[in-house]
Short mmCIF file of C-alpha atoms in Angstrom, two decimals:
data_model
loop_
_atom_site.label_atom_id
_atom_site.label_comp_id
_atom_site.label_asym_id
_atom_site.label_seq_id
_atom_site.Cartn_x
_atom_site.Cartn_y
_atom_site.Cartn_z
CA MET A 2 0.16 -0.14 0.11
CA LYS A 3 1.62 3.49 -0.70
CA GLN A 4 0.73 4.98 2.49
CA GLU A 5 2.56 2.51 4.16
CA ARG A 6 5.57 2.52 2.40
CA HIS A 7 5.79 6.28 2.84
CA LEU A 8 5.94 5.61 6.50
CA GLY A 9 8.17 2.61 6.80
CA THR A 10 10.55 4.46 4.64
CA MET A 11 11.05 6.99 7.90
CA LYS A 12 14.78 6.53 8.85
CA LYS A 13 15.76 4.96 12.01
CA ASN A 14 18.50 7.29 12.49
CA LEU A 15 18.01 8.45 16.25
CA GLY A 16 19.58 6.99 19.83
CA LEU A 17 19.26 6.85 23.49
CA ALA A 18 20.69 10.32 23.57
CA THR A 19 17.75 11.78 21.66
CA ALA A 20 15.20 9.51 23.15
CA THR A 21 16.12 10.66 26.48
CA SER A 22 16.51 14.21 25.53
CA THR A 23 12.91 13.87 24.27
CA VAL A 24 11.47 12.72 27.34
CA VAL A 25 13.21 15.52 29.50
CA GLY A 26 12.99 17.78 27.05
CA CYS A 27 8.94 17.71 26.73
CA VAL A 28 8.73 17.27 30.19
CA ILE A 29 10.98 20.09 31.68
CA GLY A 30 9.31 22.73 29.86
CA SER A 31 7.45 25.62 31.53
CA GLY A 32 5.37 23.91 34.09
CA VAL A 33 8.46 23.75 36.97
CA PHE A 34 8.81 27.56 36.11
CA PHE A 35 5.25 28.57 36.22
CA LYS A 36 2.71 26.26 38.03
CA PRO A 37 3.80 27.26 41.16
CA GLN A 38 1.36 29.91 41.26
CA ALA A 39 -1.50 27.89 40.59
CA ILE A 40 -0.29 25.14 43.19
CA PHE A 41 0.05 27.49 45.96
CA THR A 42 -3.09 29.30 44.97
CA ALA A 43 -4.81 26.08 45.05
CA THR A 44 -3.49 25.58 48.91
CA GLY A 45 -4.51 28.84 49.55
CA GLY A 46 -0.59 30.26 50.02
CA THR A 47 0.41 27.50 52.04
CA PRO A 48 3.06 24.73 50.79
CA GLY A 49 3.05 21.74 52.80
CA LEU A 50 0.40 20.23 50.05
CA GLY A 51 1.77 21.64 47.24
CA ILE A 52 5.27 20.05 48.00
CA LEU A 53 3.42 16.82 48.78
CA ALA A 54 1.79 16.85 45.30
CA TRP A 55 4.96 17.48 43.49
CA LEU A 56 6.10 13.65 44.91
CA ILE A 57 3.06 12.32 44.71
CA ALA A 58 2.66 12.99 40.68
CA GLY A 59 6.39 12.26 40.62
CA MET A 60 5.41 8.60 42.18
CA ILE A 61 2.41 8.51 39.56
CA SER A 62 4.55 9.23 36.63
CA ILE A 63 7.22 6.66 37.51
CA ALA A 64 4.67 4.00 37.96
CA GLY A 65 3.10 5.44 34.58
CA ALA A 66 6.31 5.08 33.02
CA LEU A 67 7.43 1.85 34.11
CA THR A 68 3.93 0.65 33.01
CA PHE A 69 4.01 2.52 29.69
CA SER A 70 7.19 0.97 28.69
CA GLU A 71 6.01 -2.58 28.43
CA VAL A 72 3.90 -1.68 25.79
CA ALA A 73 6.07 0.72 24.17
CA ILE A 74 8.45 -2.04 23.62
CA LEU A 75 6.29 -4.71 22.82
CA ILE A 76 5.09 -2.32 19.95
CA PRO A 77 8.06 -0.32 19.34
CA GLU A 78 6.19 1.58 16.14
CA THR A 79 5.80 5.28 15.01
CA GLY A 80 2.50 6.85 16.37
CA GLY A 81 2.73 6.08 20.18
CA ILE A 82 -0.30 5.62 22.55
CA PRO A 83 -2.49 5.35 19.09
CA THR A 84 -0.92 2.25 18.30
CA TYR A 85 -0.82 0.47 21.44
CA ILE A 86 -4.87 1.60 21.95
CA THR A 87 -5.23 -0.02 18.36
CA ARG A 88 -3.46 -3.23 18.78
CA ILE A 89 -4.97 -3.69 22.47
CA TYR A 90 -8.67 -2.31 21.88
CA GLY A 91 -9.16 -2.40 18.34
CA PRO A 92 -9.20 0.67 15.57
CA LYS A 93 -12.20 2.73 16.66
CA LEU A 94 -10.65 3.49 20.40
CA GLY A 95 -7.21 3.61 18.72
CA PHE A 96 -8.11 6.47 16.40
CA LEU A 97 -9.89 8.35 19.06
CA ALA A 98 -6.62 8.11 20.94
CA GLY A 99 -5.02 9.61 17.86
CA TRP A 100 -7.56 12.11 17.28
CA SER A 101 -7.70 13.46 20.57
CA GLN A 102 -3.95 13.81 20.50
CA MET A 103 -3.79 15.44 17.15
CA VAL A 104 -6.61 17.71 18.41
CA LEU A 105 -6.42 18.35 21.67
CA PHE A 106 -3.34 17.20 23.57
CA TYR A 107 -0.22 17.93 21.15
CA PRO A 108 -1.91 21.75 19.91
CA ALA A 109 -2.57 22.31 23.23
CA MET A 110 0.82 21.63 24.65
CA VAL A 111 2.23 23.44 22.09
CA SER A 112 -0.07 26.53 22.34
CA ALA A 113 0.72 26.82 26.05
CA LEU A 114 4.67 26.38 25.53
CA ALA A 115 4.12 29.29 23.27
CA VAL A 116 2.14 31.35 24.92
CA ALA A 117 4.44 30.85 28.07
CA PHE A 118 7.41 31.66 25.92
CA ALA A 119 5.64 34.92 24.85
CA GLN A 120 4.61 36.11 28.17
CA GLN A 121 8.21 35.48 29.48
CA ALA A 122 9.71 37.51 26.64
CA ALA A 123 7.20 40.23 27.72
CA LEU A 124 10.12 41.04 30.16
CA PHE A 125 12.08 42.47 27.17
CA ILE A 126 9.57 43.54 24.62
CA GLY A 127 6.44 44.29 26.49
CA GLU A 128 2.71 42.56 26.63
CA THR A 129 1.54 43.87 23.16
CA PHE A 130 2.65 40.96 21.03
CA THR A 131 2.07 38.03 23.20
CA VAL A 132 -0.08 36.28 21.02
CA PRO A 133 1.30 37.03 17.46
CA LEU A 134 4.81 36.37 19.04
CA ALA A 135 3.17 32.60 20.18
CA ILE A 136 2.37 32.20 16.85
CA LEU A 137 5.28 33.19 15.43
CA VAL A 138 7.47 30.60 17.62
CA ILE A 139 5.00 27.66 16.75
CA PHE A 140 5.84 28.15 12.77
CA PHE A 141 9.34 28.67 12.97
CA ILE A 142 9.38 25.42 15.01
CA VAL A 143 7.24 23.90 12.29
CA PHE A 144 9.77 25.13 9.68
CA LEU A 145 12.89 23.50 11.70
CA ASN A 146 11.11 20.03 11.97
CA THR A 147 10.16 20.18 8.46
CA LEU A 148 14.22 20.08 7.56
CA GLY A 149 14.36 16.49 9.13
CA SER A 150 13.95 13.98 11.95
CA LYS A 151 17.68 14.36 13.05
CA ILE A 152 17.88 17.75 12.77
CA GLY A 153 14.71 17.84 15.03
CA GLY A 154 16.31 15.36 17.43
CA SER A 155 19.74 17.49 17.59
CA ILE A 156 17.63 20.49 18.56
CA GLN A 157 16.08 19.09 21.58
CA ILE A 158 19.26 17.55 22.67
CA ILE A 159 21.06 21.08 22.64
CA PHE A 160 17.75 23.04 24.20
CA THR A 161 17.65 19.92 26.83
CA VAL A 162 21.00 20.78 27.54
CA CYS A 163 20.35 24.59 27.75
CA LYS A 164 17.41 24.36 29.43
CA MET A 165 19.24 22.75 32.56
CA ILE A 166 21.42 25.97 33.19
CA PRO A 167 18.54 27.86 34.87
CA LEU A 168 17.21 25.05 36.74
CA ILE A 169 20.69 24.63 37.87
CA LEU A 170 21.07 28.07 38.85
CA LEU A 171 17.74 28.52 40.44
CA ILE A 172 18.60 25.35 42.95
CA VAL A 173 22.00 26.21 43.75
CA PHE A 174 21.87 29.99 44.66
CA GLY A 175 18.43 29.18 46.27
CA PHE A 176 19.83 27.06 48.72
CA TRP A 177 23.08 29.46 49.00
CA LYS A 178 21.66 32.70 49.11
CA GLY A 179 17.88 32.11 50.11
CA THR A 180 16.88 33.06 53.94
CA GLY A 181 15.68 29.34 54.21
CA ASN A 182 13.49 31.01 57.14
CA TYR A 183 9.91 30.33 54.92
CA PRO A 184 8.45 26.67 55.72
CA VAL A 185 8.26 24.16 53.33
CA PHE A 186 5.91 21.39 54.50
CA SER A 187 3.97 23.44 57.25
CA PRO A 188 1.19 24.79 57.28
CA MET A 189 -0.29 21.58 54.63
CA ILE A 190 -3.39 23.72 53.59
CA GLY A 191 -5.53 26.58 53.76
CA GLU A 192 -8.22 26.61 56.42
CA GLY A 193 -11.46 26.00 55.12
CA LEU A 194 -9.86 23.96 52.00
CA ASN A 195 -10.78 20.25 51.56
CA PRO A 196 -7.75 18.83 50.72
CA VAL A 197 -9.30 15.44 48.74
CA VAL A 198 -10.57 18.20 46.42
CA VAL A 199 -7.54 20.27 46.43
CA LEU A 200 -4.96 17.71 45.96
CA GLY A 201 -6.98 16.64 42.78
CA GLN A 202 -6.67 20.30 41.36
CA LEU A 203 -2.94 20.38 42.37
CA LEU A 204 -2.44 16.96 40.61
CA VAL A 205 -3.44 18.36 37.32
CA ALA A 206 -1.72 21.25 38.14
CA VAL A 207 1.76 19.73 38.50
CA LEU A 208 0.92 16.71 36.05
CA PHE A 209 1.02 19.28 33.29
CA ALA A 210 5.14 19.80 34.66
CA PHE A 211 5.22 15.92 34.22
CA GLU A 212 3.62 16.42 30.71
CA GLY A 213 5.41 14.52 27.58
CA TRP A 214 7.27 11.58 29.17
CA THR A 215 5.29 9.35 26.74
CA ALA A 216 6.33 11.58 23.55
CA VAL A 217 9.20 9.06 22.92
CA GLY A 218 7.02 6.36 22.03
CA ALA A 219 5.57 8.52 19.20
CA ILE A 220 9.28 8.25 17.75
CA ALA A 221 9.92 4.86 18.39
CA GLY A 222 9.76 3.52 14.77
CA GLU A 223 12.64 5.98 14.02
CA LEU A 224 14.82 4.77 17.04
CA LYS A 225 17.64 2.49 16.28
CA LYS A 226 17.66 0.03 19.36
CA PRO A 227 13.84 0.68 21.03
CA GLU A 228 14.12 -2.52 22.91
CA ARG A 229 17.42 -0.98 24.80
CA ASP A 230 16.49 2.77 24.54
CA LEU A 231 13.02 3.14 25.17
CA PRO A 232 12.80 1.97 28.83
CA VAL A 233 15.97 3.74 29.94
CA ALA A 234 14.68 6.98 28.44
CA ILE A 235 11.37 6.53 29.95
CA ILE A 236 12.22 5.32 33.20
CA GLY A 237 15.48 7.29 33.83
CA GLY A 238 14.32 10.37 32.26
CA VAL A 239 11.20 10.46 34.74
CA SER A 240 13.16 9.44 37.64
CA ILE A 241 15.70 12.21 36.91
CA ILE A 242 12.67 15.08 36.34
CA THR A 243 11.09 14.14 39.82
CA ALA A 244 13.90 14.55 41.62
CA VAL A 245 14.79 17.77 40.04
CA TYR A 246 11.28 19.57 40.66
CA CYS A 247 11.08 18.13 44.01
CA ILE A 248 14.50 20.26 44.78
CA VAL A 249 13.86 22.92 42.63
CA ASN A 250 10.42 23.91 44.56
CA VAL A 251 12.13 23.53 47.96
CA ALA A 252 14.65 26.12 46.23
CA TYR A 253 11.92 28.39 45.18
CA LEU A 254 10.82 28.40 49.01
CA GLN A 255 14.28 29.44 50.33
CA VAL A 256 13.86 32.46 48.47
CA LEU A 257 10.12 33.45 48.60
CA PRO A 258 7.23 32.09 50.68
CA ALA A 259 4.33 30.28 48.97
CA SER A 260 2.24 33.13 49.71
CA GLU A 261 4.18 35.59 47.70
CA LEU A 262 4.50 32.67 44.94
CA ALA A 263 0.74 32.23 44.41
CA SER A 264 0.19 35.88 43.37
CA LEU A 265 3.15 35.95 40.57
CA SER A 266 2.49 34.85 37.35
CA ALA A 267 6.07 34.00 36.71
CA PRO A 268 7.60 32.86 40.31
CA ALA A 269 10.79 31.55 38.54
CA SER A 270 11.64 34.73 37.21
CA ALA A 271 10.92 36.55 39.91
CA VAL A 272 13.01 34.29 42.43
CA ALA A 273 15.79 34.64 40.08
CA ILE A 274 15.41 38.49 40.24
CA ALA A 275 15.39 38.17 44.02
CA LEU A 276 18.70 36.20 43.60
CA PHE A 277 20.71 37.88 40.73
CA GLY A 278 19.12 41.26 40.61
CA GLU A 279 16.96 42.80 37.54
CA VAL A 280 20.09 42.17 34.72
CA GLY A 281 20.93 38.51 36.42
CA GLY A 282 16.78 37.86 36.33
CA ARG A 283 16.48 38.76 33.18
CA ILE A 284 19.56 36.52 32.04
CA VAL A 285 17.79 33.34 33.81
CA SER A 286 14.49 34.36 32.33
CA VAL A 287 15.75 33.95 28.62
CA GLY A 288 17.19 30.28 29.99
CA ILE A 289 13.86 29.75 30.68
CA MET A 290 12.83 30.96 27.39
CA ILE A 291 15.14 28.46 25.69
CA SER A 292 13.89 25.39 27.98
CA VAL A 293 9.94 26.59 26.95
CA PHE A 294 11.20 26.70 23.42
CA GLY A 295 12.90 23.23 23.78
CA ALA A 296 9.85 21.68 25.09
CA CYS A 297 7.68 23.07 22.42
CA ASN A 298 9.99 21.83 19.52
CA GLY A 299 9.57 18.19 21.22
CA PHE A 300 5.64 18.53 21.33
CA ILE A 301 5.45 19.37 17.21
CA PHE A 302 8.38 16.65 16.78
CA SER A 303 6.46 13.54 18.23
CA GLY A 304 2.67 15.20 17.91
CA SER A 305 3.29 15.30 13.92
CA ARG A 306 3.84 11.65 14.10
CA VAL A 307 0.62 10.68 15.62
CA THR A 308 -0.92 12.59 13.01
CA CYS A 309 1.30 10.72 10.45
CA PHE A 310 0.19 7.47 11.71
CA LEU A 311 -3.45 8.06 11.67
CA ALA A 312 -3.34 9.39 8.11
CA ASP A 313 -0.90 5.89 7.26
CA LYS A 314 -4.39 3.83 7.98
CA GLY A 315 -6.27 6.06 5.73
CA SER A 316 -8.25 7.49 8.81
CA LEU A 317 -8.31 11.31 8.23
CA PRO A 318 -9.09 13.57 5.19
CA GLY A 319 -6.53 14.08 3.23
CA SER A 320 -4.45 11.06 4.32
CA GLU A 321 -2.15 10.75 1.30
CA ALA A 322 -0.90 14.29 1.70
CA LEU A 323 -0.49 13.98 5.76
CA VAL A 324 1.50 10.77 5.36
CA ARG A 325 3.73 11.88 2.46
CA LEU A 326 7.46 12.49 3.39
CA ASN A 327 9.62 15.25 1.92
CA LYS A 328 13.32 14.80 0.68
CA SER A 329 14.26 14.86 4.25
CA GLN A 330 11.64 11.98 4.87
CA VAL A 331 9.42 13.66 7.42
CA PRO A 332 6.28 14.33 6.83
CA PRO A 333 5.52 17.97 6.86
CA ASN A 334 2.11 18.31 6.38
CA SER A 335 1.40 16.70 9.51
CA ILE A 336 3.80 18.58 11.37
CA PHE A 337 2.16 21.82 9.82
CA LEU A 338 -1.27 20.59 10.95
CA VAL A 339 -0.22 20.05 14.25
CA GLY A 340 1.32 23.58 14.17
CA THR A 341 -1.55 25.03 12.76
CA ILE A 342 -4.33 23.67 15.41
CA ALA A 343 -1.84 25.12 18.18
CA ALA A 344 -1.55 28.65 16.60
CA VAL A 345 -5.45 28.77 16.40
CA LEU A 346 -5.59 27.62 20.16
CA SER A 347 -3.18 30.27 21.24
CA LEU A 348 -5.26 32.83 20.23
CA THR A 349 -6.80 32.25 23.79
CA GLY A 350 -3.54 33.61 25.32
CA GLN A 351 -4.62 31.43 28.50
CA PHE A 352 -1.77 29.37 29.71
CA ASN A 353 -3.69 27.59 32.84
CA LEU A 354 -6.64 26.88 30.67
CA LEU A 355 -4.50 25.44 27.65
CA THR A 356 -2.50 23.00 30.14
CA ASP A 357 -5.48 21.70 32.17
CA LEU A 358 -7.05 20.95 28.71
CA ALA A 359 -3.92 19.09 28.05
CA VAL A 360 -3.60 17.08 31.17
CA PHE A 361 -7.25 16.00 31.07
CA SER A 362 -7.24 14.78 27.61
CA SER A 363 -4.06 13.02 27.78
CA TRP A 364 -5.03 11.12 30.99
CA THR A 365 -8.21 9.66 29.85
CA PHE A 366 -5.54 7.61 27.19
CA TYR A 367 -2.65 6.81 29.46
CA THR A 368 -5.24 5.04 31.73
CA LEU A 369 -6.37 3.35 29.16
CA THR A 370 -3.08 2.24 28.19
CA PHE A 371 -2.06 1.64 31.71
CA ILE A 372 -5.23 -0.98 32.04
CA GLY A 373 -4.69 -2.59 28.80
CA VAL A 374 -0.93 -3.99 29.72
CA ILE A 375 -3.03 -5.92 32.41
CA LYS A 376 -5.47 -6.85 29.28
CA TYR A 377 -3.02 -7.80 26.98
CA ARG A 378 -1.15 -9.77 29.68
CA ILE A 379 -4.40 -11.63 30.34
CA GLU A 380 -5.40 -12.13 26.55
CA ARG A 381 -1.56 -12.54 25.04
CA PRO A 382 0.54 -14.11 27.62
CA ASP A 383 2.24 -16.28 24.69
CA LEU A 384 3.86 -12.93 23.54
CA ARG A 385 7.70 -12.49 24.28
CA ARG A 386 7.89 -9.21 26.28
CA ALA A 387 11.59 -8.19 26.45
CA TYR A 388 10.79 -5.78 29.34
CA ARG A 389 8.26 -6.97 32.08
CA VAL A 390 6.85 -4.25 34.63
CA PRO A 391 8.34 -4.61 37.91
CA PHE A 392 6.22 -5.56 40.93
CA TYR A 393 3.28 -6.64 38.69
CA PRO A 394 0.18 -6.14 39.12
CA ILE A 395 1.14 -3.16 41.86
CA VAL A 396 3.15 -1.13 39.76
CA PRO A 397 0.11 -0.77 37.00
CA LEU A 398 -2.22 -0.41 39.79
CA VAL A 399 -1.34 2.62 40.93
CA ALA A 400 -0.67 4.06 37.87
CA ILE A 401 -4.49 3.32 36.78
CA THR A 402 -5.59 4.71 40.29
CA GLY A 403 -3.96 7.61 39.89
CA GLY A 404 -5.37 8.40 36.55
CA LEU A 405 -9.04 7.63 37.37
CA TYR A 406 -8.47 10.04 40.72
CA ILE A 407 -7.37 12.84 37.96
CA ILE A 408 -10.22 12.21 35.67
CA ILE A 409 -12.79 11.71 38.42
CA ASN A 410 -11.91 14.68 40.22
CA GLN A 411 -12.04 16.69 37.26
CA LEU A 412 -15.37 15.69 36.31
CA PHE A 413 -17.53 15.71 39.62
CA LEU A 414 -15.40 17.48 42.45
CA SER A 415 -13.33 20.60 41.03
CA GLY A 416 -16.10 22.93 39.93
CA MET A 417 -18.05 24.22 36.99
CA ARG A 418 -14.97 25.35 35.25
CA ALA A 419 -13.27 22.02 35.09
CA TRP A 420 -16.42 20.22 34.52
CA LEU A 421 -16.87 22.26 31.35
CA MET A 422 -13.68 22.07 30.39
CA SER A 423 -13.63 18.02 30.50
CA VAL A 424 -17.27 17.79 29.46
CA GLY A 425 -15.77 19.89 26.17
CA SER A 426 -12.62 17.58 25.94
CA ILE A 427 -14.69 14.48 25.67
CA LEU A 428 -17.24 15.95 22.98
CA LEU A 429 -14.37 16.86 21.06
CA THR A 430 -12.99 13.61 20.87
CA LEU A 431 -16.14 11.80 20.25
CA ALA A 432 -16.35 14.43 17.33
CA GLY A 433 -13.63 12.29 15.67
CA LEU A 434 -16.11 9.25 15.76
CA PRO A 435 -18.10 10.66 12.33
CA ILE A 436 -14.46 11.22 10.74
CA TYR A 437 -13.90 7.61 11.28
CA HIS A 438 -16.51 6.14 10.14
CA LEU A 439 -16.92 8.20 6.45
CA ALA A 440 -13.00 6.87 6.41
CA ARG A 441 -13.94 3.29 6.82
CA ARG A 442 -16.76 3.51 4.51
CA ARG A 443 -14.02 5.37 1.49
CA ARG A 444 -11.52 2.76 2.15
#
């Protein structure tokens, strides 16, 4: 089939460094720099439950990464989660997983990161051009990714290294020059707040900062040795990220109290200015912009592969064009489509709205993937598994429980705004059904 031949010619030229940098590069983007505001606002300006939420989210993400790795190695094909859902649950649910990622998750992540980049740039150019700059950033990254997967992967490695610089500076100087007089674990939560409800809100906020560790699964078909590189990249990357996040948030609290961080739209920049002065703070802000840019690149890089996967199955209008590869052996039309949807979403200019939308839509299918590992173990015990989830079934159950808690909390416990966003996400996902059936009849 012509389309399959196009996708099959994508080069296997990515190694462990690119895989790991895709995990770290996609994950460490804007959340660790911007989300403390939403976190400490939810806790009523108290630090305890906020710091605990970083630890809990890290544990859920590590359990998810351990579980996810089994199916990612068992099915090392370009496409990621839609590929796994298709194999385990069938083509209809697999299409909806891919559709949700194509129209919701990846564009929402890209647009949120582009908006964060533009908001950070406002320190230098003012707030007038925030939305146009966000759109410009998106299409610049789209252009870079059309030059080839090796270039996109190289950008990911370079920006992953660069983005660690502001984090290291904030950690080292936060502990060195910070007063250390502000509490870290007490009080746990503000008066009159329900800890069960607040924890759910915190996990949605914090898990955005962890979002992206599954992105490497979308480029598995381009890895030289996926059975070796995928588990190391996913598990190792998430473990490193969890440690970095917890340490840097404690470092923030050595400089500014939680009540003040809750009132700042760019808390990391405020910490940098407190540590290094106005000029030094702006230099660190440039590092934060580099970090956000690298994460945005990672999501366009991997998100386009999901679109290409759906087009390869003939499931989208214009599949022939979307699956076609250019001279650099990458799908430029799929890359452009993800960027265009992201540019439309970035018109909202609402960072927290976009991130919450991305987290809810993604964790619905993450949870199905975790359940699918157990389902596949039962239905296909004959398959040779180069990697098995340790401490099975406890680790998958931890990941599943975390996912269900997030979904239920957003739908029923977090208020009207969260409910509307969640229902809207579900309806937009289900809107893919007519397209699926139309494509099926056409085939």
